[in-house]
Short mmCIF file of C-alpha atoms and ligand atoms in Angstrom, two decimals:
data_model
loop_
_atom_site.label_atom_id
_atom_site.label_comp_id
_atom_site.label_asym_id
_atom_site.label_seq_id
_atom_site.Cartn_x
_atom_site.Cartn_y
_atom_site.Cartn_z
CA MET A 245 111.29 131.14 98.88
CA SER A 246 108.84 130.00 96.47
CA LEU A 247 108.65 126.18 95.63
CA LEU A 248 108.40 127.44 91.90
CA GLN A 249 110.41 130.65 90.50
CA VAL A 250 110.03 131.16 86.59
CA GLU A 251 111.10 133.85 85.15
CA GLY A 252 111.93 135.92 81.86
CA LEU A 253 111.01 132.82 80.54
CA GLU A 254 111.47 132.20 76.34
CA ALA A 255 110.66 129.37 74.66
CA SER A 256 110.07 128.37 71.11
CA TYR A 257 108.71 125.84 68.74
CA GLY A 258 111.14 125.77 65.80
CA ALA A 259 112.30 129.12 64.77
CA SER A 260 108.50 130.21 65.78
CA GLN A 261 109.22 132.21 69.48
CA ALA A 262 106.06 130.84 71.87
CA LEU A 263 107.73 132.65 75.57
CA PHE A 264 108.43 136.20 75.57
CA GLY A 265 108.76 136.52 78.78
CA VAL A 266 106.93 135.00 81.88
CA ASP A 267 107.11 135.97 85.17
CA LEU A 268 105.20 133.42 87.28
CA LYS A 269 105.64 132.59 91.24
CA VAL A 270 103.63 129.18 93.52
CA GLY A 271 104.85 129.03 96.92
CA ALA A 272 104.26 126.18 98.78
CA GLY A 273 100.56 125.57 100.10
CA GLU A 274 99.97 128.46 96.93
CA ALA A 275 96.68 127.85 94.15
CA VAL A 276 97.97 130.36 91.00
CA ALA A 277 95.51 130.87 88.33
CA LEU A 278 97.05 130.69 84.97
CA MET A 279 94.94 132.29 82.79
CA GLY A 280 94.90 134.59 78.86
CA ARG A 281 92.75 134.26 75.55
CA ASN A 282 93.84 130.85 73.44
CA GLY A 283 97.39 130.45 72.07
CA MET A 284 98.80 133.47 74.30
CA GLY A 285 101.24 131.13 75.90
CA LYS A 286 100.01 128.65 78.84
CA THR A 287 100.26 125.28 77.68
CA THR A 288 103.84 126.19 76.58
CA THR A 289 104.33 127.18 80.06
CA VAL A 290 103.62 124.78 81.67
CA ARG A 291 105.21 122.10 79.18
CA ALA A 292 107.90 124.02 79.78
CA ILE A 293 108.21 124.00 83.15
CA CYS A 294 107.34 120.03 82.53
CA ARG A 295 110.45 119.76 80.55
CA MET A 296 108.82 118.70 77.73
CA ILE A 297 110.55 121.33 75.39
CA PRO A 298 113.58 123.45 75.97
CA SER A 299 113.62 126.86 77.03
CA ARG A 300 115.39 130.32 78.74
CA GLY A 301 115.02 132.25 81.95
CA VAL A 302 114.90 131.56 85.44
CA LEU A 303 113.31 128.12 86.07
CA ARG A 304 113.42 126.84 89.64
CA PHE A 305 111.63 124.82 91.56
CA ASP A 306 112.02 123.84 95.82
CA GLY A 307 115.38 126.10 94.45
CA GLN A 308 117.19 123.60 92.33
CA ASP A 309 117.67 124.49 88.35
CA LEU A 310 114.77 123.06 86.37
CA HIS A 311 117.03 123.54 83.04
CA ASN A 312 119.09 120.65 81.13
CA LEU A 313 116.52 118.58 83.76
CA PRO A 314 114.61 115.98 81.51
CA SER A 315 110.39 115.74 82.54
CA HIS A 316 111.05 112.29 83.89
CA ARG A 317 113.27 113.97 86.37
CA ALA A 318 110.78 117.11 86.64
CA ALA A 319 108.92 114.88 87.67
CA ARG A 320 110.65 113.08 90.85
CA LEU A 321 111.23 116.22 92.05
CA GLY A 322 107.36 116.28 92.77
CA ILE A 323 105.75 117.95 90.20
CA GLY A 324 102.45 116.55 88.78
CA LEU A 325 100.88 117.61 85.13
CA VAL A 326 97.14 117.06 85.04
CA PRO A 327 98.02 116.79 81.24
CA GLU A 328 95.30 118.85 77.88
CA GLY A 329 93.01 116.21 76.60
CA ARG A 330 92.76 113.59 79.53
CA ARG A 331 95.70 111.49 79.12
CA CYS A 332 95.41 108.19 81.20
CA PHE A 333 96.11 104.55 79.88
CA ARG A 334 92.64 104.17 77.84
CA ASP A 335 93.06 100.04 77.82
CA LEU A 336 94.62 99.44 81.70
CA THR A 337 91.11 99.35 84.37
CA VAL A 338 90.98 102.57 86.63
CA ALA A 339 92.58 100.63 89.35
CA GLU A 340 95.53 99.71 87.49
CA ASN A 341 96.19 103.37 86.26
CA LEU A 342 96.10 104.42 89.23
CA LEU A 343 97.94 101.88 90.53
CA ALA A 344 100.76 102.79 87.78
CA ALA A 345 101.66 106.21 89.08
CA ALA A 346 101.28 105.97 93.22
CA ARG A 347 104.69 107.03 94.39
CA PRO A 348 104.85 106.95 98.47
CA GLY A 349 102.73 109.78 100.53
CA PRO A 350 99.06 110.92 102.14
CA TRP A 351 97.60 110.65 98.65
CA ASP A 352 96.94 106.77 98.05
CA ARG A 353 94.02 104.75 96.70
CA ALA A 354 91.66 105.48 99.38
CA ARG A 355 92.92 108.26 99.20
CA VAL A 356 91.41 109.21 95.64
CA ALA A 357 88.34 106.83 96.38
CA ASP A 358 87.05 109.39 99.02
CA LEU A 359 87.75 112.11 96.84
CA PHE A 360 86.10 110.85 93.74
CA PRO A 361 83.67 107.44 94.68
CA ARG A 362 82.81 106.92 91.10
CA LEU A 363 86.40 106.10 90.29
CA GLU A 364 86.57 103.30 93.34
CA GLU A 365 82.87 102.11 91.23
CA ARG A 366 84.37 101.95 88.33
CA ALA A 367 87.33 100.33 89.29
CA GLY A 368 87.47 97.11 87.20
CA GLN A 369 86.69 98.84 83.77
CA VAL A 370 89.16 99.84 81.28
CA ALA A 371 89.96 103.43 81.28
CA ALA A 372 88.51 103.68 78.07
CA SER A 373 85.20 102.89 78.42
CA LEU A 374 84.81 105.98 81.30
CA SER A 375 82.39 109.32 80.11
CA GLY A 376 85.17 112.03 79.31
CA GLY A 377 84.11 113.43 82.84
CA GLU A 378 85.83 110.16 84.96
CA GLN A 379 88.50 110.60 82.04
CA GLN A 380 89.56 113.64 83.63
CA MET A 381 89.18 112.64 87.47
CA LEU A 382 91.06 109.81 86.16
CA ALA A 383 93.88 111.77 85.48
CA ILE A 384 93.48 113.92 88.37
CA GLY A 385 93.63 111.00 90.55
CA ARG A 386 96.42 109.39 89.25
CA ALA A 387 98.80 112.88 89.25
CA LEU A 388 97.15 113.12 92.68
CA MET A 389 98.67 108.97 93.55
CA THR A 390 102.38 110.64 92.39
CA ASN A 391 102.08 112.98 96.09
CA PRO A 392 103.41 115.63 93.65
CA ARG A 393 104.00 118.88 96.15
CA LEU A 394 103.05 121.44 93.20
CA MET A 395 100.04 119.22 90.76
CA ILE A 396 99.37 121.42 87.94
CA LEU A 397 96.33 121.71 85.63
CA ASP A 398 95.82 122.02 82.08
CA GLU A 399 92.40 122.95 81.30
CA ALA A 400 90.78 120.55 83.96
CA THR A 401 86.83 120.43 83.08
CA GLU A 402 87.36 122.53 79.40
CA GLY A 403 84.52 120.61 77.34
CA LEU A 404 83.10 118.71 79.94
CA ALA A 405 79.12 118.91 81.91
CA PRO A 406 78.74 121.60 84.28
CA LEU A 407 77.79 119.14 86.83
CA VAL A 408 80.82 117.27 86.47
CA ARG A 409 82.28 120.66 86.23
CA ALA A 410 81.15 121.32 89.36
CA GLU A 411 82.23 118.28 90.82
CA ILE A 412 85.90 118.45 89.83
CA TRP A 413 85.81 121.93 91.15
CA ALA A 414 84.92 120.96 94.64
CA ALA A 415 87.66 118.26 94.49
CA LEU A 416 90.63 120.59 93.57
CA GLY A 417 89.03 122.26 96.40
CA GLN A 418 89.31 119.72 98.74
CA VAL A 419 92.75 118.60 97.95
CA ARG A 420 93.36 122.85 97.90
CA GLY A 421 92.24 122.50 102.17
CA ALA A 422 93.09 118.93 102.80
CA SER A 423 97.08 119.47 101.98
CA GLY A 424 99.52 121.63 101.70
CA MET A 425 100.02 120.48 98.11
CA ALA A 426 100.61 123.91 95.24
CA LEU A 427 98.48 123.85 92.37
CA LEU A 428 98.48 125.74 89.39
CA VAL A 429 95.41 125.71 87.40
CA ILE A 430 94.94 126.90 83.92
CA ASP A 431 91.47 127.73 82.51
CA LYS A 432 89.11 130.36 81.92
CA SER A 433 86.56 130.06 84.49
CA VAL A 434 87.00 133.54 87.37
CA LYS A 435 84.28 131.99 88.77
CA GLU A 436 85.79 128.34 89.19
CA LEU A 437 89.01 129.32 89.61
CA ALA A 438 88.04 131.77 92.33
CA GLN A 439 87.31 128.53 94.50
CA VAL A 440 90.60 127.64 94.86
CA ALA A 441 93.25 129.70 93.66
CA ASP A 442 94.73 132.53 95.67
CA ARG A 443 96.56 134.59 92.71
CA ALA A 444 96.41 134.44 89.38
CA VAL A 445 99.05 135.22 86.39
CA LEU A 446 97.71 136.51 83.45
CA LEU A 447 99.59 135.85 79.72
CA GLU A 448 99.20 137.59 76.37
CA ARG A 449 101.21 136.89 73.83
CA GLY A 450 103.95 134.55 75.41
CA LYS A 451 104.57 137.82 78.44
CA THR A 452 103.24 138.05 81.85
CA VAL A 453 100.82 141.07 81.82
CA TRP A 454 99.16 141.14 85.00
CA ALA A 455 99.88 139.53 88.54
CA GLY A 456 98.02 139.96 91.91
CA ASN A 457 95.44 138.38 94.37
CA MET A 458 92.61 136.78 92.88
CA ASP A 459 90.14 138.91 94.55
CA ALA A 460 92.06 142.19 92.81
CA LEU A 461 90.96 140.56 88.62
CA THR A 462 88.01 142.90 88.34
CA PRO A 463 85.98 142.01 85.65
CA ASP A 464 87.84 145.00 83.45
CA ILE A 465 90.81 143.12 83.03
CA THR A 466 89.69 139.72 83.03
CA GLU A 467 87.27 141.42 80.02
CA ARG A 468 90.50 142.60 78.23
CA PHE A 469 93.59 139.36 78.93
CA VAL A 470 91.00 136.92 79.13
CA GLY A 471 87.80 137.48 76.83
CA VAL A 472 85.39 136.65 79.67
P1 ATP B 791 94.79 126.93 74.43
O1 ATP B 791 94.09 127.98 75.54
O2 ATP B 791 94.77 127.72 72.86
O3 ATP B 791 95.70 125.43 74.58
P2 ATP B 791 97.71 128.17 75.12
O4 ATP B 791 97.24 129.18 75.96
O5 ATP B 791 98.18 127.19 76.14
O6 ATP B 791 96.87 128.44 74.16
P3 ATP B 791 99.87 127.57 74.12
O7 ATP B 791 99.23 126.39 72.81
O8 ATP B 791 101.13 127.59 75.05
O9 ATP B 791 98.69 128.53 74.14
O10 ATP B 791 100.57 128.11 72.51
C1 ATP B 791 101.34 128.88 72.29
C2 ATP B 791 101.28 130.03 71.01
O11 ATP B 791 102.92 128.58 70.08
C3 ATP B 791 100.68 129.91 69.75
O12 ATP B 791 101.44 131.09 68.70
C4 ATP B 791 100.36 128.37 69.17
O13 ATP B 791 100.16 128.48 67.83
C5 ATP B 791 101.89 128.01 69.37
N1 ATP B 791 102.14 126.59 69.73
C6 ATP B 791 101.57 125.55 70.55
N2 ATP B 791 102.11 124.57 70.47
C7 ATP B 791 102.58 124.68 69.35
C8 ATP B 791 103.41 122.95 68.24
N3 ATP B 791 103.71 121.91 68.59
N4 ATP B 791 104.08 123.88 67.43
C9 ATP B 791 104.94 124.84 67.41
N5 ATP B 791 103.78 125.82 67.62
C10 ATP B 791 102.71 125.57 68.54
#
């Protein structure tokens, strides 16, 4: 049984339908890339999974129907989200941000510090004073501190400098290797996704149009559906 099971998922913003049939599965401990051009429904799919917007279709996590669950309940079931735009509490320190997210499990402050030593160096600084890359590390650290069974990352390295991107992808590779945590990673870079993802699911106009192993994702498929 898949940890996350999404079938025929539909969702709308008011009268405007954005998802028309998303199919997506993530097994326990598996890493899946969710890809597609801008506006094709990736973030909307994540919002539906995290119960931030209503949706229709099959949506199950660990066998439980997620429909009708509010977002805090979805988080409690073990879904951790690193949203677009590096959200953290800007006026709290790095340490306070991490502790505010903490739930019991293998990921604690020491383990996050091993993964991102820079965060530990800046433990006493307020989040607002961090660089963009450091804020993204903090957002990932916060999600890890919740000890999710599935961590979802929405464009985790968008707009960051190449060196910082490389650092974050390497860290995600470590998360993948070191724990049984499942990952759902949204990004456009096949090269970087290939470091962590087993499989890819491609969306076009709110529908799944391709799903398969990462190594079956040929350049013509990515060019057609992702535009890179
Ligand atoms: P991007 O890579 O640009 O973030 P995406 O694949 O994540 O794209 P979504 O953000 O899910 O795409 O958008 C899917 C569709 O839903 C688009 O047509 C978009 O304009 C629309 N949409 C997204 N958010 C809203 C919103 N808050 N209100 C109304 N329409 C929205």
